[in-house]
Amino acid sequence: MAWFSHIQIFGEFRRCQLHGTIINDATLAQQILWVLNNIAPPDGDSNQRLTCGFLRAIIARAAKSGTCKLLTAMANVHTNLAMNNHKFSIIELASFVDLTPWHRFGYTAANAAILEAVEGYSVVHIVDLSSTHCVQIPTLIDAIATRFEAVPLVKLTVAGHTEDFPPMLDLSYEELGSKLVNFSRSRNVVMEFSVIPSSASNGFSSLIEQLRMQHLIHGENGEALVINSHMMLHYIPDETLPVVQNTSSPQISVETCSSNSFLRSMFLEALRSLDPTIVILVDEDADFTSNNLVHRLRSAYNYLWIPFDTLDTFLPRGSKQRQWYEADICWKIENVIAHEGPQRVERLEPKSKCAQRMRNASFRGISFSEEAITEVKSMLDEHAAGWGLKREEEDVVLTWKGHNVVFATAWLPI
């Protein structure tokens, strides 16, 4: 398999960092550059483009280690191959998301579960933690407008990301909120929009505190509280990056949490303290948490071949959308491979680990209805034949050629 050569190349980089005599070996530098330029061109087939992305990431990591000849050459090549992440307009982002089921799968399953959970409520408060900037919300508003005889007031609270990770938007959340309010009005749904600047790096602590205050005021009025987490939980630090206590900037309120000192679990326990009506958790089914770089490289390669492979089924070479899509994937690869500590934010963990966290935080999983499964299958019919759906206990999993890609889970407080 191709990844063996990648591991060997990485081994050479490590050897170069450890032995000064090899660092200045021009022959080795030429060999590495030859591999990069001839075996892994950025415009080759899906395997070559994937390899190119990983080689760029390894180069970026090695280039941080010193200023020797080899590392300088590697840094220069990396600079020449760098991809700039595109800032999307709303229309571009919606079209981008529709390219594959990668996000639509979670949207479709989540919307169906949310509609069932909030039926009969006069006020529905949706807290949207999403990496795709509320692209899911218009379809949910459409469904609310058509499904319910008595249309509820919708309150939408968004965590305005203070970090920049793709896909990125070219307008402010205030502008985005105005567009969503106007869209809702066109569907005869009244929406109140609020944005709370908040960071995943500290477990969305400001968002949690704001929600707690709102819950104390509105919690007894029969308001449905929906927590919709779409590919955001893995940005909250886990056990591989312990909490650094800072008295001048308090973390999530500890009085609502157990003695667990890790932000990801603390965040879920804080959500449980709000007694939500339903929590939807959607994320990518992979494990990027290891502090062992080679283990992480293997895991990333064994997962991130999938988006490159899918693109060859429907996007031609040279397509702007394909460039944007692959730039986002390469950003993820570089973050997983080239960074450590707080800079490494791509800390995916598998579905089984996420589910155990939810159970530890006093949630219980619920199954998606047959109607939800039918809607997901209908959505998948719009895409390439390689996509599939499988059910694992209460959960649903998106697959590509039989490999797990994204999972969707629904939870109720115990």
Short mmCIF file of C-alpha atoms in Angstrom, two decimals:
data_model
loop_
_atom_site.label_atom_id
_atom_site.label_comp_id
_atom_site.label_asym_id
_atom_site.label_seq_id
_atom_site.Cartn_x
_atom_site.Cartn_y
_atom_site.Cartn_z
CA MET A 1 0.00 0.00 0.00
CA ALA A 2 1.12 3.57 -0.70
CA TRP A 3 1.15 4.62 2.95
CA PHE A 4 4.20 2.44 3.64
CA SER A 5 6.29 4.74 1.46
CA HIS A 6 4.91 7.74 3.35
CA ILE A 7 5.90 6.24 6.68
CA GLN A 8 9.38 5.54 5.32
CA ILE A 9 9.72 9.10 4.06
CA PHE A 10 8.65 10.39 7.47
CA GLY A 11 11.25 8.11 9.06
CA GLU A 12 13.90 9.73 6.89
CA PHE A 13 12.74 13.17 8.04
CA ARG A 14 13.01 12.08 11.68
CA ARG A 15 16.47 10.67 11.04
CA CYS A 16 17.49 13.97 9.47
CA GLN A 17 16.34 15.85 12.55
CA LEU A 18 18.34 13.57 14.86
CA HIS A 19 21.64 13.39 13.00
CA GLY A 20 23.26 16.60 11.90
CA THR A 21 25.46 14.91 9.33
CA ILE A 22 22.43 13.61 7.44
CA ILE A 23 20.57 16.92 7.65
CA ASN A 24 22.95 18.49 5.14
CA ASP A 25 22.86 15.49 2.77
CA ALA A 26 22.08 17.02 -0.63
CA THR A 27 21.41 13.59 -2.13
CA LEU A 28 18.69 12.91 0.43
CA ALA A 29 17.17 16.35 -0.16
CA GLN A 30 17.05 15.70 -3.89
CA GLN A 31 15.46 12.30 -3.31
CA ILE A 32 12.70 13.81 -1.20
CA LEU A 33 12.03 16.55 -3.72
CA TRP A 34 11.96 14.00 -6.54
CA VAL A 35 9.32 11.98 -4.66
CA LEU A 36 7.28 15.10 -4.08
CA ASN A 37 7.41 16.32 -7.67
CA ASN A 38 7.10 13.03 -9.54
CA ILE A 39 5.24 10.53 -7.42
CA ALA A 40 2.79 12.92 -5.76
CA PRO A 41 1.88 15.76 -8.14
CA PRO A 42 -0.86 18.03 -6.76
CA ASP A 43 -2.89 17.54 -9.96
CA GLY A 44 -2.56 13.75 -10.25
CA ASP A 45 -5.08 11.03 -9.45
CA SER A 46 -6.76 10.80 -6.05
CA ASN A 47 -3.95 8.73 -4.47
CA GLN A 48 -1.28 11.11 -5.79
CA ARG A 49 -3.15 14.18 -4.55
CA LEU A 50 -3.63 12.56 -1.16
CA THR A 51 0.06 11.70 -0.99
CA CYS A 52 0.96 15.26 -1.97
CA GLY A 53 -1.18 16.58 0.89
CA PHE A 54 0.58 14.36 3.41
CA LEU A 55 4.04 15.19 2.07
CA ARG A 56 3.25 18.90 2.37
CA ALA A 57 2.20 18.33 5.98
CA ILE A 58 5.39 16.39 6.78
CA ILE A 59 7.45 19.12 5.14
CA ALA A 60 5.67 21.78 7.21
CA ARG A 61 6.42 19.83 10.39
CA ALA A 62 10.07 19.24 9.50
CA ALA A 63 10.61 22.86 8.48
CA LYS A 64 9.79 23.99 12.03
CA SER A 65 12.73 22.02 13.43
CA GLY A 66 15.67 24.08 12.19
CA THR A 67 17.31 26.07 9.43
CA CYS A 68 19.53 23.46 7.78
CA LYS A 69 19.81 23.09 4.01
CA LEU A 70 17.32 20.23 3.77
CA LEU A 71 14.72 21.89 5.92
CA THR A 72 15.11 25.18 4.05
CA ALA A 73 14.57 23.38 0.73
CA MET A 74 11.59 21.57 2.13
CA ALA A 75 10.09 24.79 3.47
CA ASN A 76 10.51 26.46 0.07
CA VAL A 77 8.72 23.58 -1.68
CA HIS A 78 5.95 23.72 0.90
CA THR A 79 5.51 27.45 0.28
CA ASN A 80 5.27 26.89 -3.47
CA LEU A 81 2.62 24.19 -3.02
CA ALA A 82 0.55 25.94 -0.35
CA MET A 83 -3.18 26.15 -0.94
CA ASN A 84 -5.12 29.18 0.20
CA ASN A 85 -8.44 28.44 1.87
CA HIS A 86 -11.30 30.15 0.09
CA LYS A 87 -13.72 32.40 1.96
CA PHE A 88 -17.21 31.44 0.83
CA SER A 89 -20.26 33.53 0.17
CA ILE A 90 -23.47 32.01 1.54
CA ILE A 91 -24.49 30.81 -1.93
CA GLU A 92 -21.06 29.30 -2.57
CA LEU A 93 -21.03 27.58 0.81
CA ALA A 94 -24.50 26.09 0.33
CA SER A 95 -23.45 24.78 -3.09
CA PHE A 96 -20.16 23.49 -1.64
CA VAL A 97 -21.96 21.58 1.13
CA ASP A 98 -24.37 20.03 -1.39
CA LEU A 99 -21.51 18.46 -3.37
CA THR A 100 -21.42 15.31 -1.22
CA PRO A 101 -23.41 13.82 1.68
CA TRP A 102 -20.50 14.57 4.04
CA HIS A 103 -22.56 17.30 5.73
CA ARG A 104 -26.02 16.67 4.27
CA PHE A 105 -26.16 13.26 5.94
CA GLY A 106 -25.93 14.84 9.39
CA TYR A 107 -28.31 17.66 8.48
CA THR A 108 -30.99 15.26 7.25
CA ALA A 109 -30.81 12.89 10.22
CA ALA A 110 -30.61 15.75 12.72
CA ASN A 111 -33.53 17.71 11.28
CA ALA A 112 -35.80 14.67 11.39
CA ALA A 113 -34.93 13.98 15.04
CA ILE A 114 -35.32 17.64 16.02
CA LEU A 115 -38.76 17.93 14.43
CA GLU A 116 -40.00 14.92 16.39
CA ALA A 117 -38.55 16.20 19.66
CA VAL A 118 -39.99 19.73 19.53
CA GLU A 119 -43.49 18.98 18.25
CA GLY A 120 -46.07 20.72 20.44
CA TYR A 121 -43.73 23.38 21.85
CA SER A 122 -44.62 27.03 21.28
CA VAL A 123 -40.98 28.16 21.57
CA VAL A 124 -38.01 26.24 20.14
CA HIS A 125 -34.52 27.38 21.11
CA ILE A 126 -31.86 25.91 18.80
CA VAL A 127 -28.21 26.19 19.79
CA ASP A 128 -26.28 25.58 16.57
CA LEU A 129 -22.68 24.48 17.00
CA SER A 130 -21.75 23.93 13.41
CA SER A 131 -18.58 24.03 11.33
CA THR A 132 -20.67 25.05 8.29
CA HIS A 133 -22.12 28.31 9.56
CA CYS A 134 -25.85 27.53 9.81
CA VAL A 135 -26.20 26.01 6.32
CA GLN A 136 -28.43 23.37 7.94
CA ILE A 137 -30.90 25.90 9.36
CA PRO A 138 -32.89 26.92 6.22
CA THR A 139 -33.95 23.30 5.56
CA LEU A 140 -34.99 22.98 9.21
CA ILE A 141 -37.01 26.22 9.00
CA ASP A 142 -38.69 24.96 5.83
CA ALA A 143 -39.66 21.74 7.60
CA ILE A 144 -41.00 23.62 10.65
CA ALA A 145 -43.11 25.85 8.40
CA THR A 146 -44.67 22.94 6.52
CA ARG A 147 -44.96 20.31 9.27
CA PHE A 148 -46.49 22.15 12.23
CA GLU A 149 -49.99 23.60 12.26
CA ALA A 150 -49.05 25.97 15.08
CA VAL A 151 -45.66 27.28 14.00
CA PRO A 152 -43.43 27.92 17.04
CA LEU A 153 -41.24 30.91 17.71
CA VAL A 154 -37.69 29.88 16.80
CA LYS A 155 -34.78 31.22 18.79
CA LEU A 156 -31.44 30.53 17.14
CA THR A 157 -28.22 30.93 19.13
CA VAL A 158 -24.94 30.53 17.29
CA ALA A 159 -21.43 30.19 18.67
CA GLY A 160 -19.50 32.75 16.65
CA HIS A 161 -16.18 30.97 16.09
CA THR A 162 -13.18 32.87 17.34
CA GLU A 163 -10.92 30.39 15.52
CA ASP A 164 -10.39 30.22 11.77
CA PHE A 165 -10.79 26.74 10.37
CA PRO A 166 -12.36 25.82 7.04
CA PRO A 167 -14.82 26.23 5.51
CA MET A 168 -14.61 29.96 6.17
CA LEU A 169 -17.30 32.55 5.50
CA ASP A 170 -16.87 35.96 3.86
CA LEU A 171 -19.45 37.77 6.01
CA SER A 172 -20.02 38.39 9.71
CA TYR A 173 -22.39 36.36 11.86
CA GLU A 174 -24.52 39.46 12.33
CA GLU A 175 -25.00 39.64 8.56
CA LEU A 176 -25.64 35.89 8.45
CA GLY A 177 -28.26 36.24 11.20
CA SER A 178 -30.05 38.99 9.29
CA LYS A 179 -30.27 36.76 6.22
CA LEU A 180 -31.62 33.84 8.28
CA VAL A 181 -34.24 36.03 9.96
CA ASN A 182 -35.39 37.33 6.57
CA PHE A 183 -35.52 33.81 5.16
CA SER A 184 -37.58 32.62 8.12
CA ARG A 185 -39.98 35.52 7.69
CA SER A 186 -40.48 34.51 4.05
CA ARG A 187 -41.59 31.08 5.37
CA ASN A 188 -43.90 32.68 7.96
CA VAL A 189 -41.67 31.60 10.81
CA VAL A 190 -40.66 34.17 13.43
CA MET A 191 -36.97 33.85 14.33
CA GLU A 192 -34.88 35.56 16.98
CA PHE A 193 -31.17 35.33 16.23
CA SER A 194 -28.28 35.80 18.62
CA VAL A 195 -24.56 35.18 18.25
CA ILE A 196 -22.22 34.61 21.18
CA PRO A 197 -18.51 34.87 20.34
CA SER A 198 -17.09 31.70 21.81
CA SER A 199 -14.06 29.48 21.46
CA ALA A 200 -13.83 25.70 21.24
CA SER A 201 -10.39 25.97 22.84
CA ASN A 202 -11.96 26.68 26.23
CA GLY A 203 -15.02 24.48 25.79
CA PHE A 204 -17.32 27.27 24.56
CA SER A 205 -17.36 28.58 28.13
CA SER A 206 -18.93 31.97 27.29
CA LEU A 207 -21.69 30.23 25.32
CA ILE A 208 -22.40 27.85 28.22
CA GLU A 209 -22.61 30.69 30.73
CA GLN A 210 -24.96 32.66 28.49
CA LEU A 211 -27.18 29.62 27.97
CA ARG A 212 -27.25 28.98 31.71
CA MET A 213 -28.45 32.52 32.34
CA GLN A 214 -31.13 32.20 29.64
CA HIS A 215 -32.20 28.83 31.06
CA LEU A 216 -32.74 30.35 34.51
CA ILE A 217 -35.03 32.96 32.93
CA HIS A 218 -36.90 30.87 30.35
CA GLY A 219 -36.45 27.27 31.49
CA GLU A 220 -39.83 27.06 33.24
CA ASN A 221 -41.81 28.44 30.32
CA GLY A 222 -42.01 25.18 28.39
CA GLU A 223 -39.32 26.18 25.92
CA ALA A 224 -37.69 23.35 23.94
CA LEU A 225 -33.91 23.53 24.06
CA VAL A 226 -32.13 21.84 21.14
CA ILE A 227 -28.36 21.41 21.09
CA ASN A 228 -27.21 20.72 17.54
CA SER A 229 -23.48 19.88 17.37
CA HIS A 230 -22.33 19.33 13.82
CA MET A 231 -18.65 18.40 13.52
CA MET A 232 -17.65 20.73 16.35
CA LEU A 233 -17.13 18.50 19.40
CA HIS A 234 -13.71 17.35 18.18
CA TYR A 235 -12.42 20.95 18.25
CA ILE A 236 -12.82 21.00 22.05
CA PRO A 237 -9.59 19.78 23.69
CA ASP A 238 -9.67 16.22 24.97
CA GLU A 239 -7.48 14.23 27.38
CA THR A 240 -4.47 14.56 25.08
CA LEU A 241 -4.46 18.32 25.79
CA PRO A 242 -5.34 18.79 29.50
CA VAL A 243 -7.02 21.94 30.77
CA VAL A 244 -4.63 24.71 31.79
CA GLN A 245 -6.20 26.47 34.73
CA ASN A 246 -6.24 30.24 34.37
CA THR A 247 -7.82 32.23 37.16
CA SER A 248 -8.09 35.36 35.03
CA SER A 249 -10.08 33.46 32.37
CA PRO A 250 -12.26 30.83 34.06
CA GLN A 251 -13.19 27.68 32.21
CA ILE A 252 -16.63 26.07 32.16
CA SER A 253 -18.23 26.43 35.56
CA VAL A 254 -16.96 23.51 37.64
CA GLU A 255 -19.88 23.43 40.05
CA THR A 256 -21.98 21.78 37.32
CA CYS A 257 -19.27 19.27 36.39
CA SER A 258 -17.73 16.21 38.00
CA SER A 259 -14.09 15.96 38.98
CA ASN A 260 -13.25 15.20 35.35
CA SER A 261 -10.68 17.81 34.36
CA PHE A 262 -10.91 17.52 30.59
CA LEU A 263 -12.76 20.17 28.63
CA ARG A 264 -14.56 17.87 26.19
CA SER A 265 -16.26 15.90 28.95
CA MET A 266 -16.79 19.04 31.03
CA PHE A 267 -18.58 20.65 28.10
CA LEU A 268 -20.99 17.72 27.77
CA GLU A 269 -21.66 17.70 31.51
CA ALA A 270 -22.37 21.44 31.32
CA LEU A 271 -24.84 20.81 28.49
CA ARG A 272 -26.55 18.16 30.63
CA SER A 273 -26.98 20.70 33.43
CA LEU A 274 -29.13 22.77 31.04
CA ASP A 275 -31.62 19.85 30.77
CA PRO A 276 -31.94 20.06 26.97
CA THR A 277 -34.92 18.61 25.13
CA ILE A 278 -32.59 16.81 22.71
CA VAL A 279 -28.90 16.81 21.80
CA ILE A 280 -27.78 15.92 18.28
CA LEU A 281 -24.15 14.94 17.87
CA VAL A 282 -22.74 14.53 14.35
CA ASP A 283 -19.05 14.05 13.63
CA GLU A 284 -16.48 12.26 11.52
CA ASP A 285 -15.80 8.66 12.55
CA ALA A 286 -12.00 8.61 12.89
CA ASP A 287 -9.35 8.80 15.60
CA PHE A 288 -6.79 11.63 15.43
CA THR A 289 -6.17 11.85 19.18
CA SER A 290 -2.90 9.92 19.54
CA ASN A 291 0.14 11.84 20.69
CA ASN A 292 2.25 9.37 18.70
CA LEU A 293 2.78 11.03 15.34
CA VAL A 294 3.20 7.83 13.32
CA HIS A 295 -0.03 6.40 14.76
CA ARG A 296 -1.80 9.65 13.94
CA LEU A 297 -0.37 9.68 10.41
CA ARG A 298 -1.61 6.14 9.77
CA SER A 299 -5.06 6.94 11.14
CA ALA A 300 -5.35 10.15 9.12
CA TYR A 301 -4.24 8.47 5.90
CA ASN A 302 -6.64 5.55 6.43
CA TYR A 303 -9.52 8.04 6.74
CA LEU A 304 -8.70 11.02 4.56
CA TRP A 305 -8.30 9.05 1.35
CA ILE A 306 -12.10 9.00 1.30
CA PRO A 307 -12.80 12.66 0.38
CA PHE A 308 -10.13 12.56 -2.35
CA ASP A 309 -11.64 9.37 -3.74
CA THR A 310 -15.18 10.74 -3.77
CA LEU A 311 -14.21 13.87 -5.70
CA ASP A 312 -13.05 11.85 -8.71
CA THR A 313 -16.64 10.62 -9.17
CA PHE A 314 -18.13 14.00 -10.03
CA LEU A 315 -15.70 16.96 -10.14
CA PRO A 316 -13.32 17.45 -13.09
CA ARG A 317 -9.67 18.38 -12.69
CA GLY A 318 -9.20 22.11 -12.59
CA SER A 319 -12.64 22.69 -11.06
CA LYS A 320 -12.65 25.60 -8.59
CA GLN A 321 -14.95 23.65 -6.29
CA ARG A 322 -12.54 20.72 -6.28
CA GLN A 323 -9.65 23.04 -5.45
CA TRP A 324 -11.61 24.54 -2.55
CA TYR A 325 -12.67 21.13 -1.30
CA GLU A 326 -9.18 19.67 -1.41
CA ALA A 327 -7.65 22.78 0.16
CA ASP A 328 -9.92 22.20 3.16
CA ILE A 329 -8.84 18.55 3.37
CA CYS A 330 -5.17 19.54 3.10
CA TRP A 331 -5.69 22.04 5.93
CA LYS A 332 -6.98 19.18 8.07
CA ILE A 333 -4.04 16.93 7.11
CA GLU A 334 -1.52 19.64 7.94
CA ASN A 335 -3.17 20.38 11.28
CA VAL A 336 -3.15 16.70 12.24
CA ILE A 337 0.45 16.05 11.14
CA ALA A 338 2.38 19.31 11.37
CA HIS A 339 1.06 20.75 14.64
CA GLU A 340 1.15 19.83 18.31
CA GLY A 341 -0.26 21.29 21.51
CA PRO A 342 -3.09 23.86 21.30
CA GLN A 343 -2.36 24.45 17.59
CA ARG A 344 -3.49 20.89 16.78
CA VAL A 345 -7.26 21.38 16.87
CA GLU A 346 -8.27 18.42 14.65
CA ARG A 347 -8.72 15.89 17.48
CA LEU A 348 -11.33 13.53 16.07
CA GLU A 349 -12.30 10.52 18.13
CA PRO A 350 -14.38 7.52 17.01
CA LYS A 351 -18.11 7.17 17.53
CA SER A 352 -17.69 4.66 20.33
CA LYS A 353 -15.62 7.12 22.39
CA CYS A 354 -18.05 9.99 21.78
CA ALA A 355 -20.98 7.78 22.79
CA GLN A 356 -19.23 6.79 26.02
CA ARG A 357 -18.66 10.46 26.83
CA MET A 358 -22.37 11.15 26.35
CA ARG A 359 -23.34 8.26 28.63
CA ASN A 360 -20.83 9.42 31.25
CA ALA A 361 -22.47 12.86 31.12
CA SER A 362 -25.89 11.27 31.92
CA PHE A 363 -27.39 11.14 28.44
CA ARG A 364 -29.06 8.15 26.83
CA GLY A 365 -29.10 7.46 23.12
CA ILE A 366 -32.34 7.30 21.16
CA SER A 367 -32.97 5.72 17.77
CA PHE A 368 -33.73 7.62 14.61
CA SER A 369 -37.24 6.96 13.34
CA GLU A 370 -38.02 5.03 10.17
CA GLU A 371 -39.15 8.32 8.65
CA ALA A 372 -35.71 9.80 9.35
CA ILE A 373 -33.98 6.76 7.83
CA THR A 374 -36.16 7.06 4.72
CA GLU A 375 -35.26 10.74 4.34
CA VAL A 376 -31.55 9.99 4.66
CA LYS A 377 -31.75 7.21 2.07
CA SER A 378 -33.65 9.50 -0.30
CA MET A 379 -30.92 12.13 0.09
CA LEU A 380 -28.18 9.58 -0.62
CA ASP A 381 -29.95 8.60 -3.86
CA GLU A 382 -29.04 12.05 -5.18
CA HIS A 383 -25.33 11.25 -4.93
CA ALA A 384 -22.81 8.76 -6.32
CA ALA A 385 -23.37 5.03 -5.91
CA GLY A 386 -20.48 4.57 -3.46
CA TRP A 387 -22.33 6.23 -0.60
CA GLY A 388 -24.27 4.08 1.84
CA LEU A 389 -26.09 4.06 5.18
CA LYS A 390 -25.81 1.59 8.01
CA ARG A 391 -27.41 1.44 11.45
CA GLU A 392 -25.38 0.69 14.55
CA GLU A 393 -27.68 0.27 17.57
CA GLU A 394 -29.42 3.67 17.92
CA ASP A 395 -27.01 5.47 15.62
CA VAL A 396 -26.75 5.94 11.86
CA VAL A 397 -23.46 5.98 9.95
CA LEU A 398 -22.62 7.34 6.50
CA THR A 399 -20.28 5.05 4.55
CA TRP A 400 -18.20 5.32 1.37
CA LYS A 401 -17.50 1.98 -0.31
CA GLY A 402 -18.23 0.30 3.01
CA HIS A 403 -15.94 2.51 5.12
CA ASN A 404 -17.36 4.59 7.97
CA VAL A 405 -17.31 8.31 7.23
CA VAL A 406 -19.70 10.32 9.44
CA PHE A 407 -21.96 9.27 12.32
CA ALA A 408 -25.16 10.88 13.60
CA THR A 409 -26.46 10.30 17.12
CA ALA A 410 -29.40 11.65 19.14
CA TRP A 411 -29.46 11.93 22.94
CA LEU A 412 -31.87 12.69 25.76
CA PRO A 413 -30.91 13.64 29.33
CA ILE A 414 -31.38 10.91 31.92
#
